[in-house]
Tab-separated table of C-alpha atoms in Angstrom:
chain	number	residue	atom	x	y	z
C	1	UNK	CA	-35.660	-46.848	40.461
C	2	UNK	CA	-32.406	-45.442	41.425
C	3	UNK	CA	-31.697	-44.715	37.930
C	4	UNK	CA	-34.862	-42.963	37.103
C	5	UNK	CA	-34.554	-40.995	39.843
C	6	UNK	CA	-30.495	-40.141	38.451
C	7	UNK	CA	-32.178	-39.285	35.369
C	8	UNK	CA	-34.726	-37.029	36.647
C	9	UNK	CA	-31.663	-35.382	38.633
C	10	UNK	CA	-29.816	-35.053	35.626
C	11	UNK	CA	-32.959	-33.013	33.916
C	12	UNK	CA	-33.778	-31.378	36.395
C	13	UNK	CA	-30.113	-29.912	36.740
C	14	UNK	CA	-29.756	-29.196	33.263
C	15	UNK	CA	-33.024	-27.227	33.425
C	16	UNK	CA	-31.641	-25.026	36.116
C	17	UNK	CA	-28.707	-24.268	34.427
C	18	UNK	CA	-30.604	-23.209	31.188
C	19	UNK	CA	-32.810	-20.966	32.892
C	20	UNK	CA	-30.711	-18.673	34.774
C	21	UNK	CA	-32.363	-15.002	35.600
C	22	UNK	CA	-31.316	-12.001	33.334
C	23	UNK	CA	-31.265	-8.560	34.542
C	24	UNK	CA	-29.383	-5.589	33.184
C	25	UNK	CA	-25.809	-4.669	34.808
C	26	UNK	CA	-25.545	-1.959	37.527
C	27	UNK	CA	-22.438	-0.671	35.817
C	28	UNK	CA	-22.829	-2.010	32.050
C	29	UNK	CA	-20.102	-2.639	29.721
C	30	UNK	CA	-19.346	-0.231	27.438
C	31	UNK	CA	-16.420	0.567	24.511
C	32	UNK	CA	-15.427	3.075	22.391
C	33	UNK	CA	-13.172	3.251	19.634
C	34	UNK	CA	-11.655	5.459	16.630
C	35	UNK	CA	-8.674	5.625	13.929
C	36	UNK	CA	-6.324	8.778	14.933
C	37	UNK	CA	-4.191	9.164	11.917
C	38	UNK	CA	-3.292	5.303	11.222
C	39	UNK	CA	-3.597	3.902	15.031
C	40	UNK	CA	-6.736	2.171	16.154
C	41	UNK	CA	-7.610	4.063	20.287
C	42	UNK	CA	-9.757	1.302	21.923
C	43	UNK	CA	-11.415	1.882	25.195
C	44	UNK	CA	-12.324	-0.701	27.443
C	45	UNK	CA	-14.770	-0.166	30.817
C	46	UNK	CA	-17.958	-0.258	32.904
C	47	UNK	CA	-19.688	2.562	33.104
C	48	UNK	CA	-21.426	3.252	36.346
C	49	UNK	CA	-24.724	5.596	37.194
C	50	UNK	CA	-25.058	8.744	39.035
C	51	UNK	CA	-28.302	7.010	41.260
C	52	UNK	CA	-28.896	10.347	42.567
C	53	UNK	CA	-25.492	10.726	44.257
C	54	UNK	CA	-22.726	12.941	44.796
C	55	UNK	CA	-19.813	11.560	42.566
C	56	UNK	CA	-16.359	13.974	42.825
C	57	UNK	CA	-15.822	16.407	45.393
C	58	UNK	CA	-13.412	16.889	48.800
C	59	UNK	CA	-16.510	15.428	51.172
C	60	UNK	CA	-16.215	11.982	52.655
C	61	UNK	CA	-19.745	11.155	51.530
C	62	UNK	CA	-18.809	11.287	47.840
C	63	UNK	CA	-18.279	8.701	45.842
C	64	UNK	CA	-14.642	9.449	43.907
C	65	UNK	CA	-12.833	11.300	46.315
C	66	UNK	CA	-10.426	14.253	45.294
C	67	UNK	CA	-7.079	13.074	45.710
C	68	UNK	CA	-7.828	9.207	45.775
C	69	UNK	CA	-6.840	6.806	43.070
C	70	UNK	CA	-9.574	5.923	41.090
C	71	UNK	CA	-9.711	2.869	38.674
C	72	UNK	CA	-12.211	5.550	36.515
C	73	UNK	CA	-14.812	3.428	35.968
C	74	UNK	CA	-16.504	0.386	37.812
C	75	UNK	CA	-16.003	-3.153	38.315
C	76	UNK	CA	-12.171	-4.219	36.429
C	77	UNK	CA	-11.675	-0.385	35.730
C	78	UNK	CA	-10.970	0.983	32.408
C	79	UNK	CA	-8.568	-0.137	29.834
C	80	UNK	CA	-7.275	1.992	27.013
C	81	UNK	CA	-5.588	0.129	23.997
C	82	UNK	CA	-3.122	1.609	20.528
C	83	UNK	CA	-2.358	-0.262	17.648
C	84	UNK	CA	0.963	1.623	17.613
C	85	UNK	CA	3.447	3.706	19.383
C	86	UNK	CA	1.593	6.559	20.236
C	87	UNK	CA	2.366	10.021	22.589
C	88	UNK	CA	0.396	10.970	25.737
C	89	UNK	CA	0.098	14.416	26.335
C	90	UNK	CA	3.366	14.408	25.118
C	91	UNK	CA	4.903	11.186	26.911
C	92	UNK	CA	6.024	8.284	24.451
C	93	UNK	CA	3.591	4.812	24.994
C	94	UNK	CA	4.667	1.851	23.294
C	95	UNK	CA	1.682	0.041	21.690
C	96	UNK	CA	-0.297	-1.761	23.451
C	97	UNK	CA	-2.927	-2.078	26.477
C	98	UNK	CA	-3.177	-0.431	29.330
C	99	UNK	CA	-5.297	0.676	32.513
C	100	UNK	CA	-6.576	4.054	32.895
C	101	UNK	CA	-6.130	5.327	36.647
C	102	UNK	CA	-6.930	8.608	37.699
C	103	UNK	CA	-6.417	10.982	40.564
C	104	UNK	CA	-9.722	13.946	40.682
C	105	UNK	CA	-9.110	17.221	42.059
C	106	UNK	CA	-11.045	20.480	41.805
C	107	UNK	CA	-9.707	21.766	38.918
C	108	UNK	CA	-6.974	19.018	38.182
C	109	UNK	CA	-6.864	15.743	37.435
C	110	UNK	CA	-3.687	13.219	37.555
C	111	UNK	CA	-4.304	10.749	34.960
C	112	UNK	CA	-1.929	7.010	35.060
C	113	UNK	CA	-1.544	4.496	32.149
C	114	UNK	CA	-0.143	1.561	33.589
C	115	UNK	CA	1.033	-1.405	32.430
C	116	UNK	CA	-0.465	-4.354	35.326
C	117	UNK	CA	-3.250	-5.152	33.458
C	118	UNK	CA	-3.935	-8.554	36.494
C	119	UNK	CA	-4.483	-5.047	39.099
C	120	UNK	CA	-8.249	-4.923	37.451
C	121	UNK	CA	-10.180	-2.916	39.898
C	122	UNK	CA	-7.868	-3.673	42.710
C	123	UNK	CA	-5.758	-0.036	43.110
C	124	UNK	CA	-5.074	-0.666	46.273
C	125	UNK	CA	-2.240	-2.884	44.673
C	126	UNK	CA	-1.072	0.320	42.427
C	127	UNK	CA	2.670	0.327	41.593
C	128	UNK	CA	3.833	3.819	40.213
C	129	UNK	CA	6.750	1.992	38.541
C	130	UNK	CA	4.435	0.222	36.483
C	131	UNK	CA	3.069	3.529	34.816
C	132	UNK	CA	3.908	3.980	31.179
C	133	UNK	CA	2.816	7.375	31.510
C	134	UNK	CA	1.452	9.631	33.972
C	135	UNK	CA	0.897	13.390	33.214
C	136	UNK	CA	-1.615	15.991	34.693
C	137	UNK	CA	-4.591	17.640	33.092
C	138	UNK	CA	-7.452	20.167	33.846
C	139	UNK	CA	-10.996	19.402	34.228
C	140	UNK	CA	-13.978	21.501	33.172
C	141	UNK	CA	-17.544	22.066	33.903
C	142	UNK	CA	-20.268	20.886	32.257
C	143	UNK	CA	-23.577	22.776	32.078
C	144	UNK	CA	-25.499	19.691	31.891
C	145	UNK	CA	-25.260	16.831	34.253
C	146	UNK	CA	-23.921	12.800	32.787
C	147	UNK	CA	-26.102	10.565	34.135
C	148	UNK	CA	-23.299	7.816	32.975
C	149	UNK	CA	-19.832	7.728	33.279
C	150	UNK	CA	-19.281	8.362	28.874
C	151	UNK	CA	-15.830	8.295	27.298
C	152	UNK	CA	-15.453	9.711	23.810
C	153	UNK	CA	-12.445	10.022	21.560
C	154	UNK	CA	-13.144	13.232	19.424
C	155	UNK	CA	-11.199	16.463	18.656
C	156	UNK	CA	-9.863	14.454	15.747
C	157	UNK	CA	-6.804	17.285	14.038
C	158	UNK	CA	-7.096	18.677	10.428
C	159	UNK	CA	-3.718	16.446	9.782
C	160	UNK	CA	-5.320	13.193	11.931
C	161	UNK	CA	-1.904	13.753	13.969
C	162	UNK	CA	-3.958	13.782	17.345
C	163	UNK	CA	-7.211	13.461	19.203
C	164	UNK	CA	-8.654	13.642	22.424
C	165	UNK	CA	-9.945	11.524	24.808
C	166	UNK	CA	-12.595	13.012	26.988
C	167	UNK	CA	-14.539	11.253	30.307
C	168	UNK	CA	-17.191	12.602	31.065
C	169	UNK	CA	-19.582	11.970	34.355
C	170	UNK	CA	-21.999	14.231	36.561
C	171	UNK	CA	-21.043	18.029	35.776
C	172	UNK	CA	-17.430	17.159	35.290
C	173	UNK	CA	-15.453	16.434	31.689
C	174	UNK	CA	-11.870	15.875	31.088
C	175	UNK	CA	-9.450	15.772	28.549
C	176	UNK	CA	-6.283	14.182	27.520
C	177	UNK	CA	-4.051	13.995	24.031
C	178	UNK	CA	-2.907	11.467	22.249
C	179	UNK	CA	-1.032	11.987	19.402
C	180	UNK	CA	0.223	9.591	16.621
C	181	UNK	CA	3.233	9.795	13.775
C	182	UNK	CA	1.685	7.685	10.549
C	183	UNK	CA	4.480	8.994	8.130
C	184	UNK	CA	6.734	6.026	8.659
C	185	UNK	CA	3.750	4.020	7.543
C	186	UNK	CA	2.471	5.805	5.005
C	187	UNK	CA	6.210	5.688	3.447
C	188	UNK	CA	6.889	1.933	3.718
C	189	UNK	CA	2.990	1.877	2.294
C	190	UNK	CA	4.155	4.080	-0.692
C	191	UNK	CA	7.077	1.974	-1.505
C	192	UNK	CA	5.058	-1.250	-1.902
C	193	UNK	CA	2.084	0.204	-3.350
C	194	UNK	CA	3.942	1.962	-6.359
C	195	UNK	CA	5.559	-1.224	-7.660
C	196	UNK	CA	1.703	-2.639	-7.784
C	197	UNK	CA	-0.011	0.196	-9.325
C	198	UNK	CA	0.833	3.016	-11.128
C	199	UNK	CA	-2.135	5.239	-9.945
C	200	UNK	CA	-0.214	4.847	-6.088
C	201	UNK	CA	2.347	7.019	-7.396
C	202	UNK	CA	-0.387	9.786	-7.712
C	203	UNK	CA	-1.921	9.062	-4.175
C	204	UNK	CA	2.129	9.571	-2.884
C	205	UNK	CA	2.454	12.828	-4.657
C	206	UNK	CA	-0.863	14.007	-3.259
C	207	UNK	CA	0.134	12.924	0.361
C	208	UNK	CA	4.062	15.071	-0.210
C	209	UNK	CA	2.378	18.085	-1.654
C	210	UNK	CA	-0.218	18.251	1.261
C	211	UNK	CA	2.270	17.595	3.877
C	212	UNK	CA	4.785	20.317	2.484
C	213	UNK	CA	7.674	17.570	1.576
C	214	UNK	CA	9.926	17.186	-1.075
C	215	UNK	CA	7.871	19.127	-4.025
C	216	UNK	CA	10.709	17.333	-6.902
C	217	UNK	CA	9.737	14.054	-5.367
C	218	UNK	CA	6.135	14.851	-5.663
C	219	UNK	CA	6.725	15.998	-8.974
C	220	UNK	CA	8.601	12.849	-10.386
C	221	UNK	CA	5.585	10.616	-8.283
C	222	UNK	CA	2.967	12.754	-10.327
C	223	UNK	CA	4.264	12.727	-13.770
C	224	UNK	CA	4.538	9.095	-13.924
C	225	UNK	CA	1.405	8.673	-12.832
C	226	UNK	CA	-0.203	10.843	-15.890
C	227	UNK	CA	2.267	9.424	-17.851
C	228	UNK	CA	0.323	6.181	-17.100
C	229	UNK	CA	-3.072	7.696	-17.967
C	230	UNK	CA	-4.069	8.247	-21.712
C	231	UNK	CA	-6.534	11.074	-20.628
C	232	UNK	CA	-5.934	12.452	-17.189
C	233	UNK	CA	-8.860	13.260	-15.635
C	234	UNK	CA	-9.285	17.021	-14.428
C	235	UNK	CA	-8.330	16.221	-10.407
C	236	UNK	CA	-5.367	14.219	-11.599
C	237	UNK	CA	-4.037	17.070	-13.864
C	238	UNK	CA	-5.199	19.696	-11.071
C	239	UNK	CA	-2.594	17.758	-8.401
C	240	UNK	CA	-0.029	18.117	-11.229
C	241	UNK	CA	-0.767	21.972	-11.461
C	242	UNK	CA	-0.435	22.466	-7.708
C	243	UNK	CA	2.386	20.244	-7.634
C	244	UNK	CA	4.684	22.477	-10.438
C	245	UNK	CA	3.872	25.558	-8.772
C	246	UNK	CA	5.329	24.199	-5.544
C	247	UNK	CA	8.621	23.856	-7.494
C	248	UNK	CA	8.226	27.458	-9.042
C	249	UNK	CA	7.301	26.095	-12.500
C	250	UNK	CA	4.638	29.291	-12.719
C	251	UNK	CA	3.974	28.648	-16.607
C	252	UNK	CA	3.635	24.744	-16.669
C	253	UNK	CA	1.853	25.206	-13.983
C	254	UNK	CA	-0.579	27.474	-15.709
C	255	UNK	CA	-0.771	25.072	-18.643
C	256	UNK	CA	-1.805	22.079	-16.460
C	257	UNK	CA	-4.353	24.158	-14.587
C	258	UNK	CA	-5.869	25.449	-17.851
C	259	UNK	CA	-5.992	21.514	-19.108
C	260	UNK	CA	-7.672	20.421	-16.032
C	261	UNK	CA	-10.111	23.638	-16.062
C	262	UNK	CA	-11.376	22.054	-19.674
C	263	UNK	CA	-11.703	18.463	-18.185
C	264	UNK	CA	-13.514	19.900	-15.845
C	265	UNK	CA	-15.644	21.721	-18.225
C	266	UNK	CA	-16.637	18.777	-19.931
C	267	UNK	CA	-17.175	16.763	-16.606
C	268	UNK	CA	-19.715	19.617	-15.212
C	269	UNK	CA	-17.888	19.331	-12.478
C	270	UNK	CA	-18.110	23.441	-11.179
C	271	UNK	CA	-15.990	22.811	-7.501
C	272	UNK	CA	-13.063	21.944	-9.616
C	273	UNK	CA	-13.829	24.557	-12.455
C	274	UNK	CA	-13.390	27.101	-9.797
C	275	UNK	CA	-10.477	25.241	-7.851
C	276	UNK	CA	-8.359	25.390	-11.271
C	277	UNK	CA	-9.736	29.123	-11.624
C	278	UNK	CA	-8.102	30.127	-8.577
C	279	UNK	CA	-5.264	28.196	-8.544
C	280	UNK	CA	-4.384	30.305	-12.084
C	281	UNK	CA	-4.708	33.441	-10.359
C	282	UNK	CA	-2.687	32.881	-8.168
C	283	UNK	CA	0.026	31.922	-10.389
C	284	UNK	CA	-0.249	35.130	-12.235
């Protein structure tokens, strides 16, 4: 008897354990994430509602004071993370992970990265001399309200050299920028890459000539890289073109152009017909 009833207790607790209730989050988990040059920006955090109340401002019935730490977000605050070294709004942060603390104000915000990741939500335990960072930044207004507290990275630069963070929550958005230094890496990739496949050296030339380096470099990169081609094709040739005019070769130049402009001819490919059209013009 005493073993059936064991048995039934058994069941009977593994039932309840199975069947526990499920009901949405009051401050879900969210994360956001994006490649800024070659770093990966990971962010971390709960993101809490509006509910019909008043979320920044200088009154005590708010809910994020101005002036009082914040662990900007809910439950274990936020955490932001960078696959490499990276600058924040100008200060140097070593890779890594970190917790976002802020400071609101009106029209400023103070914004921490610090490096106790066990403080969680707890910033009543905040040591400054843990911050890797801490820098100042303004806030704007939005003209529509953000239900939920939303971070985005965006802003992405033409040269993928920086972005932007942005929180944004009620009527209120800021902004921070982190910027990131991928030539070391695409150098060290370069020097491994080129010893695998000649068509590298072409992808190096194309990354000096658009970042305004050494044009001879890019020049020996390039030739060995048609050199390893039987028949060019039209944007390998057009590279070449731009590449000799950088280093004031004004006729070769012209004959590379005017080779690619056929290729490109027979391709039917008009964007680069007209690229090689104006890159002769301007040579003459």
């Amino acid at each position: 008897m005493k073993k059936m009833f064991l048995f039934a207790a058994i069941v009977g607790y593994s039932f309840v354990a199975q069947a526990q209730v499920q009901a949405p989050a009051p401050s879900p988990a969210g994360s956001v994430s994006s490649v800024v040059g070659l770093t990966d920006v990971k962010i971390d955090y709960s993101r809490p509602k509006m509910k019909g109340r008043k979320i920044f401002g200088a009154e005590p019935t708010v809910l994020v004071p101005y002036g009082k730490i914040w662990r900007t977000g809910a439950n274990n605050g936020t955490r932001i993370t960078f696959s490499d070294d990276v600058k924040v709004e100008g200060v140097a942060v070593p890779k890594g992970t970190y917790l976002l603390l802020s400071w609101p104000g009106a029209t400023e915000w103070t914004i921490a990265l610090n490096k106790d990741l066990a403080l969680g939500g707890g910033v009543d335990q905040y040591d400054a001399s843990k911050d890797a960072a801490k820098f100042k930044v303004k806030s704007e207004k939005l003209t529509e309200k953000v239900e939920t507290l939303t971070f985005n990275i965006s802003d992405i630069a033409d040269d993928s050299k920086s972005g932007k963070v942005q929180l944004a929550w009620e009527n209120t958005s800021v902004k921070f920028t982190i910027g990131t230094d991928y030539d070391a890496k695409v150098m060290e990739s370069i020097a491994k890459a080129t010893t695998v496949d000649p068509y590298n050296y072409f992808v190096a030339a194309t990354y000096y000539i658009d970042n305004n380096k050494d044009p001879k470099q890019a020049l020996e990169w390039v030739n060995k890289a048609v050199a390893a081609n039987p028949n060019p094709p039209y944007w390998m040739l057009y590279q070449k073109a731009r590449i000799q005019k950088a280093n004031g070769d004004k006729s070769g130049a012209i004959a590379t152009a005017n080779a690619s402009l056929e290729a490109a001819k027979k391709g039917n490919n008009v964007d680069y017909q007209r690229m090689n059209e104006d890159l002769i013009k301007s040579l003459k």
